[in-house]
Short mmCIF file of C-alpha atoms and ligand atoms in Angstrom, two decimals:
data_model
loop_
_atom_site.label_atom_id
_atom_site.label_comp_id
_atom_site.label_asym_id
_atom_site.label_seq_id
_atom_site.Cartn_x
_atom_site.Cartn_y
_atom_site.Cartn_z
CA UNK A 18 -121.79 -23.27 62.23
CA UNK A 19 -123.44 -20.51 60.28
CA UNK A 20 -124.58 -21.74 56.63
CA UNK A 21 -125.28 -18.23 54.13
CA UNK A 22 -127.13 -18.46 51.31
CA UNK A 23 -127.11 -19.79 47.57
CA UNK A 24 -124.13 -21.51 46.53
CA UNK A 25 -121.67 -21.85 49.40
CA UNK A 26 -124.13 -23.41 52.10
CA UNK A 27 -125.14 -26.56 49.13
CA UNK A 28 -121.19 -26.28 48.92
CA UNK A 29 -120.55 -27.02 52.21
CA UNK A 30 -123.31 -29.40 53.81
CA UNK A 31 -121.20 -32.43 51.36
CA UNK A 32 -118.13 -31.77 54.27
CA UNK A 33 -118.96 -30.12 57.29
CA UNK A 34 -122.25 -31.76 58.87
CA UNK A 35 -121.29 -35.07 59.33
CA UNK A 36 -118.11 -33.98 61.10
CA UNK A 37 -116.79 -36.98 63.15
CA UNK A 38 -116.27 -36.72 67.15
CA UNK A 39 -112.39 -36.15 67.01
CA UNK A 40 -111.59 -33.96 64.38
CA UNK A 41 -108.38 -34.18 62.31
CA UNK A 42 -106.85 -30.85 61.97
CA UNK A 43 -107.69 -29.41 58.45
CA UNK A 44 -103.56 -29.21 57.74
CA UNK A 45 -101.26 -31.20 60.17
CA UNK A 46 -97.54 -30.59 58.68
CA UNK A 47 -95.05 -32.48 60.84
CA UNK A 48 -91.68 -31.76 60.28
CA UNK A 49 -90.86 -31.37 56.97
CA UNK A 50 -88.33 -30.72 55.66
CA UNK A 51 -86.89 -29.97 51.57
CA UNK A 52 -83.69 -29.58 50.33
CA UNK A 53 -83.00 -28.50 46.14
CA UNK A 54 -79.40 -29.37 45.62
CA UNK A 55 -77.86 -26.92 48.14
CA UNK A 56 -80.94 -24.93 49.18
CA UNK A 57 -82.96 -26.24 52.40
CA UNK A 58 -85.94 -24.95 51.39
CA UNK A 59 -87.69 -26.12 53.86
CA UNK A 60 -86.06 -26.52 57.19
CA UNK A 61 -88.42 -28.92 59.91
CA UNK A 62 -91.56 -27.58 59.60
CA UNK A 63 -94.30 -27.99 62.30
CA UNK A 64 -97.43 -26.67 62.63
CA UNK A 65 -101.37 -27.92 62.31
CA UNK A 66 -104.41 -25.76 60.95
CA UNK A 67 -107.30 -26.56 62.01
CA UNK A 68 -110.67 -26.99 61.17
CA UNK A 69 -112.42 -23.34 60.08
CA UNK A 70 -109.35 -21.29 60.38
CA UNK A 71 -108.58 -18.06 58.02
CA UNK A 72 -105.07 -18.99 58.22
CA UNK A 73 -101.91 -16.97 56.55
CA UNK A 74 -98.74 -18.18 55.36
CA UNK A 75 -96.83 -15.21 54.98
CA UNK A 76 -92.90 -14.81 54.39
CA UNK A 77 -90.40 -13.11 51.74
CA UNK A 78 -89.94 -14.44 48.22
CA UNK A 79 -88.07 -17.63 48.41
CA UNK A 80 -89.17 -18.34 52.02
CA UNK A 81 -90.45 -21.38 50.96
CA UNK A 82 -94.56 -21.23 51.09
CA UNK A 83 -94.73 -22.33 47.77
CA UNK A 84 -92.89 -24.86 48.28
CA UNK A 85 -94.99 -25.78 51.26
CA UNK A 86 -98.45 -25.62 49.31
CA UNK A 87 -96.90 -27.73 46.60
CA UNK A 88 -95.92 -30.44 48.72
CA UNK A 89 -99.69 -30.32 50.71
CA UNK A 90 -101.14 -30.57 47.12
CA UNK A 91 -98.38 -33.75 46.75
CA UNK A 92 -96.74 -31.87 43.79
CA UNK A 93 -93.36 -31.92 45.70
CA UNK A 94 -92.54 -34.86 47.84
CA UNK A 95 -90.65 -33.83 51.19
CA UNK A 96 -87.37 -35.52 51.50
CA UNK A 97 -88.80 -36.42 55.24
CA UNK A 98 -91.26 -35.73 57.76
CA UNK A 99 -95.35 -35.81 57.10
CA UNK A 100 -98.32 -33.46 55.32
CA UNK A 101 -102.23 -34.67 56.18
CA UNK A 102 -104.94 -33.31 54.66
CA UNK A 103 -107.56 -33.78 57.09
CA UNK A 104 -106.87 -36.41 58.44
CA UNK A 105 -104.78 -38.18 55.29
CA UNK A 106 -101.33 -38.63 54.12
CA UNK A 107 -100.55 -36.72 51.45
CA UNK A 108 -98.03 -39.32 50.24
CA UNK A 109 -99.59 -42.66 51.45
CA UNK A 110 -103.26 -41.86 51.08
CA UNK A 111 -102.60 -39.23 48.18
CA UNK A 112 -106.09 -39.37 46.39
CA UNK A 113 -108.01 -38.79 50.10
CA UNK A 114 -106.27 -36.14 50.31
CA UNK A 115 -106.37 -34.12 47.37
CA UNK A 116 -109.28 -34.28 47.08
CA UNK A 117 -109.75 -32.48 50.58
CA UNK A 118 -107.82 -29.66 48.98
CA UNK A 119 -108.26 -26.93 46.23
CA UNK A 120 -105.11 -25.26 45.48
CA UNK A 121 -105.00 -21.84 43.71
CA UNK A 122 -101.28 -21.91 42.07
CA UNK A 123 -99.10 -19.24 42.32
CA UNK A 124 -98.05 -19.88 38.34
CA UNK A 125 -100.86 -19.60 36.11
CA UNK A 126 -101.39 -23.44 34.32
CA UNK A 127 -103.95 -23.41 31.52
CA UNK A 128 -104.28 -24.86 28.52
CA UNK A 129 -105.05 -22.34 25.88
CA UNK A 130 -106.52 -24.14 23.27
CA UNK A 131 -109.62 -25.06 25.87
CA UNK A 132 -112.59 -22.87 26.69
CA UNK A 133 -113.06 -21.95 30.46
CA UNK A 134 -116.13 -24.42 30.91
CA UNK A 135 -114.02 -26.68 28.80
CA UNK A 136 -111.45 -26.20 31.86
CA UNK A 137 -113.62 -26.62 34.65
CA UNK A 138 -115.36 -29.97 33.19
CA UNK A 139 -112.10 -31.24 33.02
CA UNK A 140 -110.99 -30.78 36.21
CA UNK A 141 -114.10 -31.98 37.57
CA UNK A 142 -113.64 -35.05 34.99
CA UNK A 143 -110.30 -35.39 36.89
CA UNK A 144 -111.58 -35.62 40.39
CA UNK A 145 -114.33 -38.03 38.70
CA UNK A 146 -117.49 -35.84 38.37
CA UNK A 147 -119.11 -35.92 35.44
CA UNK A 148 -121.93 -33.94 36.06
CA UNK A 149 -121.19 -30.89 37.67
CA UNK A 150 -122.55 -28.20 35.33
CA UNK A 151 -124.63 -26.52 38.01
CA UNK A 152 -122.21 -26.25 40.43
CA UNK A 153 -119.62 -24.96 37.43
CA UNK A 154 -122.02 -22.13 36.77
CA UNK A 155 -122.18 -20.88 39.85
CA UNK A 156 -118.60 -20.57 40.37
CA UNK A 157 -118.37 -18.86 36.88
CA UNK A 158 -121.90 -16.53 38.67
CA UNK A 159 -119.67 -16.04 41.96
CA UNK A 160 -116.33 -15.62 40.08
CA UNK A 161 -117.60 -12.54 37.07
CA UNK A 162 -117.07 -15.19 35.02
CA UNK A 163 -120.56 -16.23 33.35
CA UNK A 164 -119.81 -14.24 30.19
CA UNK A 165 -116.76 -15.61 29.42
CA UNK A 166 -117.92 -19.21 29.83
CA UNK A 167 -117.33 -19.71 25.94
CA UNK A 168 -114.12 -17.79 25.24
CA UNK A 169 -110.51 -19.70 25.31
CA UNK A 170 -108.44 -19.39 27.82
CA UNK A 171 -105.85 -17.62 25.89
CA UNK A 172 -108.04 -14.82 24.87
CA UNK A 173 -108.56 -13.96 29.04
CA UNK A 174 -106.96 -11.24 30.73
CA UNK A 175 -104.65 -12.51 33.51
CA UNK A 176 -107.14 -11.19 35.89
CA UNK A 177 -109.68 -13.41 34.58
CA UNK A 178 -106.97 -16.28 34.24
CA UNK A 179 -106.80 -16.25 38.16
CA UNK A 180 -110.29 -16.12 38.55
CA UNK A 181 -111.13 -19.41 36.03
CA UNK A 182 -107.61 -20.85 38.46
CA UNK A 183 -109.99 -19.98 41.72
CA UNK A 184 -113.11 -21.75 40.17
CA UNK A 185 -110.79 -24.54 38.89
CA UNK A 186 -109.59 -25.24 42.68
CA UNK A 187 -113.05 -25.00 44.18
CA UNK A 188 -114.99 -27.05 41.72
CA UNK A 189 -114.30 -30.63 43.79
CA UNK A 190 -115.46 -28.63 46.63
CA UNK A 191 -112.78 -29.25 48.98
CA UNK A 192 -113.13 -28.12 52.36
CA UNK A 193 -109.57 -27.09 52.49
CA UNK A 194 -108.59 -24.55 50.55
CA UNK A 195 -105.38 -22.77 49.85
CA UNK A 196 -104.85 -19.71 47.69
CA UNK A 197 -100.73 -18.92 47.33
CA UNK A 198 -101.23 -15.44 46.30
CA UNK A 199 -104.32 -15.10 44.49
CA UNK A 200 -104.61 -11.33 44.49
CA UNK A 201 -101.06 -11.21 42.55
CA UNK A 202 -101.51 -8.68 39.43
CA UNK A 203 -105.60 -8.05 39.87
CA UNK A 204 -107.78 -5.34 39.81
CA UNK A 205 -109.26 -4.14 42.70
CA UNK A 206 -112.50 -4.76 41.98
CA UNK A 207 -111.53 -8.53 41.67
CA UNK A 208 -109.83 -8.30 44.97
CA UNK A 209 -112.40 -7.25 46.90
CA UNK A 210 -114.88 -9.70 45.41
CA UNK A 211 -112.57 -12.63 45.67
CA UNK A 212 -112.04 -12.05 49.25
CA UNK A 213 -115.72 -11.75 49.58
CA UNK A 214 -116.30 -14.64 48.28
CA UNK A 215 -113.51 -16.48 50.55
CA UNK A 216 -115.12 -15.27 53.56
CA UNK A 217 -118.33 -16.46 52.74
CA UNK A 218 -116.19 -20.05 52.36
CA UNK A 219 -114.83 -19.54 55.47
CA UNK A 220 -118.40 -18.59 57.46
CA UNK A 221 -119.50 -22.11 55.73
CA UNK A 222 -117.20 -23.97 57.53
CA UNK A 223 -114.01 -23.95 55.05
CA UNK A 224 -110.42 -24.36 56.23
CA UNK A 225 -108.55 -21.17 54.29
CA UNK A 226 -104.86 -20.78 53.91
CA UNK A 227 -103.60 -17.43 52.03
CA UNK A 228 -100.46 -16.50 51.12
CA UNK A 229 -99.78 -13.06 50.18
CA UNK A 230 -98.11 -10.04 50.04
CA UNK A 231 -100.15 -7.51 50.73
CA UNK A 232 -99.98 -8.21 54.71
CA UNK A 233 -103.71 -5.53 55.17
CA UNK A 234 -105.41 -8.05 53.23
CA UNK A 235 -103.82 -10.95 55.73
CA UNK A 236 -103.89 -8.56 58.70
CA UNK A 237 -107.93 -7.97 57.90
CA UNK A 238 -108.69 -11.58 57.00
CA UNK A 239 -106.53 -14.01 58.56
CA UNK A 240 -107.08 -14.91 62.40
CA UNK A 241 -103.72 -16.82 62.94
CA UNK A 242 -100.71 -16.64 60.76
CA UNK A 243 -97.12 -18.40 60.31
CA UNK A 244 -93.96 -16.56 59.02
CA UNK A 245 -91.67 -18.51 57.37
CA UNK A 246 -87.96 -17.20 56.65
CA UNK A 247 -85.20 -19.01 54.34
CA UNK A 248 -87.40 -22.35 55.07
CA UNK A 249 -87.92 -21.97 58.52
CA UNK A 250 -90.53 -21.00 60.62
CA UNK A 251 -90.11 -17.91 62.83
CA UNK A 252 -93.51 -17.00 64.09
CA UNK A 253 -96.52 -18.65 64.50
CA UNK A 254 -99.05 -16.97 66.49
CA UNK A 255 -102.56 -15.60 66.82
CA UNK A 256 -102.92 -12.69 64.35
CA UNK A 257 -104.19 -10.03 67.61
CA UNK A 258 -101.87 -11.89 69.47
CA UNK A 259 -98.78 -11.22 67.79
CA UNK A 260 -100.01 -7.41 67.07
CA UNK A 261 -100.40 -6.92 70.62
CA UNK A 262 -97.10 -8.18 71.29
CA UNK A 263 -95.46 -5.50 70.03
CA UNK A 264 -98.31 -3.12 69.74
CA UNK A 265 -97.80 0.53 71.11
CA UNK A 266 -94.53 0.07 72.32
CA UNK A 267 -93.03 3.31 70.38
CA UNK A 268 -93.63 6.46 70.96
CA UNK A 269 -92.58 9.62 69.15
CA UNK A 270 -91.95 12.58 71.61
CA UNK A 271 -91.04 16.08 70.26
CA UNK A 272 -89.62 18.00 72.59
CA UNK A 273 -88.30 21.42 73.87
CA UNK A 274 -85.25 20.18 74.17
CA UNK A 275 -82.59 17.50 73.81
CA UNK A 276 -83.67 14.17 75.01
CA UNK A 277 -81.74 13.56 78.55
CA UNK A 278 -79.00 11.14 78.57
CA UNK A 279 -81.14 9.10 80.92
CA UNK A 280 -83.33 8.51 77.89
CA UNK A 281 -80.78 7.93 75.37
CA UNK A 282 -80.74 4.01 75.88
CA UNK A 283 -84.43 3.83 74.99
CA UNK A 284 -83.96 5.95 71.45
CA UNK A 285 -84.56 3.35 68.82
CA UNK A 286 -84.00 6.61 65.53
CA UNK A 287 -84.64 10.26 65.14
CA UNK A 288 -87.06 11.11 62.39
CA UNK A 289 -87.86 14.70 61.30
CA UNK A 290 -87.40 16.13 64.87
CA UNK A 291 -89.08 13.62 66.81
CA UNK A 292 -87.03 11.20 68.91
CA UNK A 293 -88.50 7.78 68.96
CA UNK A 294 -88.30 5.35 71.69
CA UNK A 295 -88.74 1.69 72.17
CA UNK A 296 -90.51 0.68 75.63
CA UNK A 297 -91.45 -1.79 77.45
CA UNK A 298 -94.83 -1.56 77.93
CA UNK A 299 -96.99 1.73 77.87
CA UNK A 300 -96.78 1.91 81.73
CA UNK A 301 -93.04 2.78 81.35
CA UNK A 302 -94.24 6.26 79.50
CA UNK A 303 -95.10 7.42 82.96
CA UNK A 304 -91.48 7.08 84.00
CA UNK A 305 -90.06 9.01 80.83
CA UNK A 306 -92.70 11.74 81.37
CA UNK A 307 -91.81 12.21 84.70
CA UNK A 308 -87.84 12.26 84.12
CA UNK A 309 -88.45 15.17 81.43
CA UNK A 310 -90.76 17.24 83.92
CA UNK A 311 -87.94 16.91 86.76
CA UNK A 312 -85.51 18.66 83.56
CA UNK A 313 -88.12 20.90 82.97
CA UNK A 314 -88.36 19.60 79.26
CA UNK A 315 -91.95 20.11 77.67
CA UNK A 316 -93.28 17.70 75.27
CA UNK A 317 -94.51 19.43 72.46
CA UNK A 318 -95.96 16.37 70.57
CA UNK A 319 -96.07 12.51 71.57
CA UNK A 320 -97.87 10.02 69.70
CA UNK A 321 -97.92 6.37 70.22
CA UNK A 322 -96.84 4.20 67.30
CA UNK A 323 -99.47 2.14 65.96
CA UNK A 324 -98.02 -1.63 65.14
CA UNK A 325 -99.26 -3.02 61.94
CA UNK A 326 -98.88 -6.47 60.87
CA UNK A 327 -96.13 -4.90 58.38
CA UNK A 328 -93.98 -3.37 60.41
CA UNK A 329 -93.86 -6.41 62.84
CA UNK A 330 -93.38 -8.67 59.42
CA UNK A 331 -90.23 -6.19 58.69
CA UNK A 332 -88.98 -6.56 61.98
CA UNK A 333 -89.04 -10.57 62.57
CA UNK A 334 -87.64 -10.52 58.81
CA UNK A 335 -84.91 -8.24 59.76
CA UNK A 336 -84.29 -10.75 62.62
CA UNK A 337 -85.88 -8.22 65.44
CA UNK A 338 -87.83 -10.73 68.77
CA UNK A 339 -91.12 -8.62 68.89
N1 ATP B 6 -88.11 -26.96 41.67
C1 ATP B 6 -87.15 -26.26 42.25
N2 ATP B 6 -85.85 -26.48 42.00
C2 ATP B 6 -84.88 -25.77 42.61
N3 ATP B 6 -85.12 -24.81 43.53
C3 ATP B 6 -86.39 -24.53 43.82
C4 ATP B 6 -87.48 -25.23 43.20
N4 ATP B 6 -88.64 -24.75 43.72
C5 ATP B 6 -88.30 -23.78 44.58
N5 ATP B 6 -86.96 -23.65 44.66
C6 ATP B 6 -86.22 -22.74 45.54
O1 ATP B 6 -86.73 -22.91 46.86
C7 ATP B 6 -86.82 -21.66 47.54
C8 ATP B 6 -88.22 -21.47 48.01
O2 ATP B 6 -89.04 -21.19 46.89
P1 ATP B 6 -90.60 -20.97 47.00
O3 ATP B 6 -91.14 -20.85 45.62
O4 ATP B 6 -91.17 -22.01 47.88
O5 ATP B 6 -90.67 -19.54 47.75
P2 ATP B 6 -91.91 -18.64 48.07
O6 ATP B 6 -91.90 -18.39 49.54
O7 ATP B 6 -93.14 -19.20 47.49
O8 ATP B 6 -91.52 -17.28 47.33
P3 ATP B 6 -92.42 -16.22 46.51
O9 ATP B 6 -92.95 -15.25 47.55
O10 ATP B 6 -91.44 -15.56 45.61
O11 ATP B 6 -93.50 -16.94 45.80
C9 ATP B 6 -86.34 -20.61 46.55
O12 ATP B 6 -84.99 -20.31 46.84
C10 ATP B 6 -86.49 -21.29 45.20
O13 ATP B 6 -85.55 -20.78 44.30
MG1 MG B 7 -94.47 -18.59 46.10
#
C-alpha cells in the first residue's frame, strides 16, 4: 500500500493497516431493487466494489445512481435485496456502516445560518467526535477552504458549497467514499484540485465511487465502471476493458470512388465524404483493402476511429452491444 504525505496517510492508517485476512468488499450491493409508485428505479442490482477501487457509476439522468448512493448511505431503504458497507448491513447494522462511508450529495444540504467550521464540528459531533479540530483544518487546508473557515454558509459561492459538502463527507474519515457528481457547476481550478485530492485518497488505500457526467474525468480516473440505464445495470466492466472492446473498430476511408457493393453491409454512415465502416476486428481491414485494390479504387484517406469512453456510453445508452 503506498501511504503519501501530510494529511491523507494519518487519514488512512485509522482503516487500512489492520486489514483483516478475508476482506469484505468495500460495497457489496446484492440485488436491489426500488420501485416509487410506478417507477422501478432500481431494477435487481448486483455488483461488489472492492477494497481500493476508483470505481464509476455512470448512467443518464434518472438512471437511478442517486438513488443507489442514497440507499448505501441508508437514506432510501430498498424495497428488497441487500447494501454492505464493508462488510455491514446498511439496514441491520446501519451505524457500522455509515460510518464506513462519506457521501458527497448530489443536492447541496446546508444550513445557512452556521459557519463552515460550525458545519464540520457538527458533523463530526454527529459521528461522535468531539475533538477533531486538527483534522477539520486540514480538510479546510486541502479543500481552499482555510479562509473561509469563519464565513456562513450562505454567504459561499456554490463552488465553495461543494467543497465545505466534500470536507463534510470526509471528516469521519471513512474509508469508503462516494462523490455523486461532485464536479457539477465548479470551476476548473476546483476540479482539478478535487480530483487531486481524491487520488491521493485513493493511493492511501480509499475505496472511491464517482458519479459523473463528464465521462474524461471517469475515463482518466476510474479503473472499473458500471452503467446503469432506467434502473438497470447494462455494463459492468473493467474501464480498458470495455474501451478495448469496441476500440478501433471504425474506420473512415475516403476514396476515389464509390464504395463497392461488397462493402456496403459494413457502412455504419457517410460523413463529409468519408464512408465509415464498422469491423470486426482491425485484421478484417486487410480484407477491405484488398477488395478495393482488385476494383482499382485508391484510398485517399483512412483513419481509424479512436473509441472513447463517450462514444461507447452513447452507444450502450442507445441500446448498441459493444
Ligand atoms: N423520492 C422520490 N420519489 C419519487 N421518485 C423518485 C424519488 N427519487 C428519485 N425518483 C425517481 O427515480 C428515478 C431515478 O432517479 P435518480 O435521482 O436516482 O437518478 P440519477 O441517475 O441520479 O439521475 P441524475 O443524473 O439526474 O442525477 C428518476 O426517475 C426519479 O425521478
Ligand atoms: Mg443523481
Amino acid at each position: 500500500m503506498q501511504l503519501t504525505g501530510g494529511a491523507v496517510s494519518r487519514y488512512n492508517c485509522r482503516f487500512s493497516l489492520n486489514t483483516p485476512a478475508t476482506m469484505p468488499s468495500a460495497i457489496s450491493i446484492q440485488a436491489v431493487s426500488k420501485r416509487f409508485g410506478q417507477l422501478q428505479a432500481l431494477d435487481a442490482i448486483s455488483f461488489n466494489v472492492e477494497q481500493g477501487e476508483f470505481f464509476a457509476l455512470l448512467g443518464p439522468n434518472g438512471a437511478g445512481k442517486t438513488t443507489l448512493i442514497t440507499t448505501m448511505a441508508g437514506l432510501t431503504r430498498a424495497d428488497s435485496g441487500s447494501v454492505r458497507i464493508m462488510g455491514n448491513d446498511v439496514v441491520t447494522q446501519f451505524r457500522e456502516a455509515r460510518r464506513s462511508l462519506g457521501v458527497v450529495p448530489q443536492e447541496l444540504v446546508f444550513d445557512p445560518f452556521l459557519t463552515v467550521r460550525e458545519t464540520l464540528r457538527f458533523q463530526s459531533g454527529y459521528f461522535g467526535l468531539p475533538r477533531n479540530d486538527v483534522w477539520i483544518d486540514e480538510l479546510l487546508h486541502k479543500l481552499g477552504l482555510a479562509d473561509k473557515a469563519d464565513a456562513n454558509m450562505r454567504a459561499l459561492s456554490g463552488g465553495m458549497k461543494r467543497r465545505v459538502m466534500v470536507a463534510q463527507a470526509l471528516v469521519h474519515r471513512p474509508p469508503v467514499i462516494v462523490l455523486d457528481e461532485p464536479t457539477a457547476g465548479v470551476d476548473v481550478e476546483l476540479r482539478q484540485s478535487l480530483w487531486e485530492f481524491v487520488r491521493e485518497l485513493n493511493a492511501a488505500g480509499h475505496t472511491i465511487i464517482l458519479t459523473t457526467h463528464y465521462l474524461e474525468e471517469a475515463e482518466t480516473l476510474c479503473s472499473r465502471i458500471a452503467m446503469l440505464k432506467n434502473g438497470r445495470l447494462i455494463a459492468l466492466d473493467n474501464m480498458d476493458k470495455l474501451l478495448a472492446h469496441s476500440a478501433r473498430r471504425e474506420v473512415a476511408l475516403k476514396l476515389s470512388a464509390a464504395l463497392p457493393a461488397e462493402l456496403e453491409a459494413l457502412r455504419l454512415r457517410q460523413e463529409e465524404g468519408r464512408h465509415i465502416l464498422q469491423l470486426q476486428d482491425l485484421g478484417q481491414l486487410e480484407n477491405v483493402l484488398s477488395i478495393l485494390r482488385h476494383r482499382n479504387i485508391t484510398v485517399r484517406e483512412l483513419n481509424v476511429i479512436e473509441t472513447d469512453l463517450e462514444s461507447v456510453f452513447v452507444k450502450m445508452m442507445n441500446g448498441v452491444t459493444v
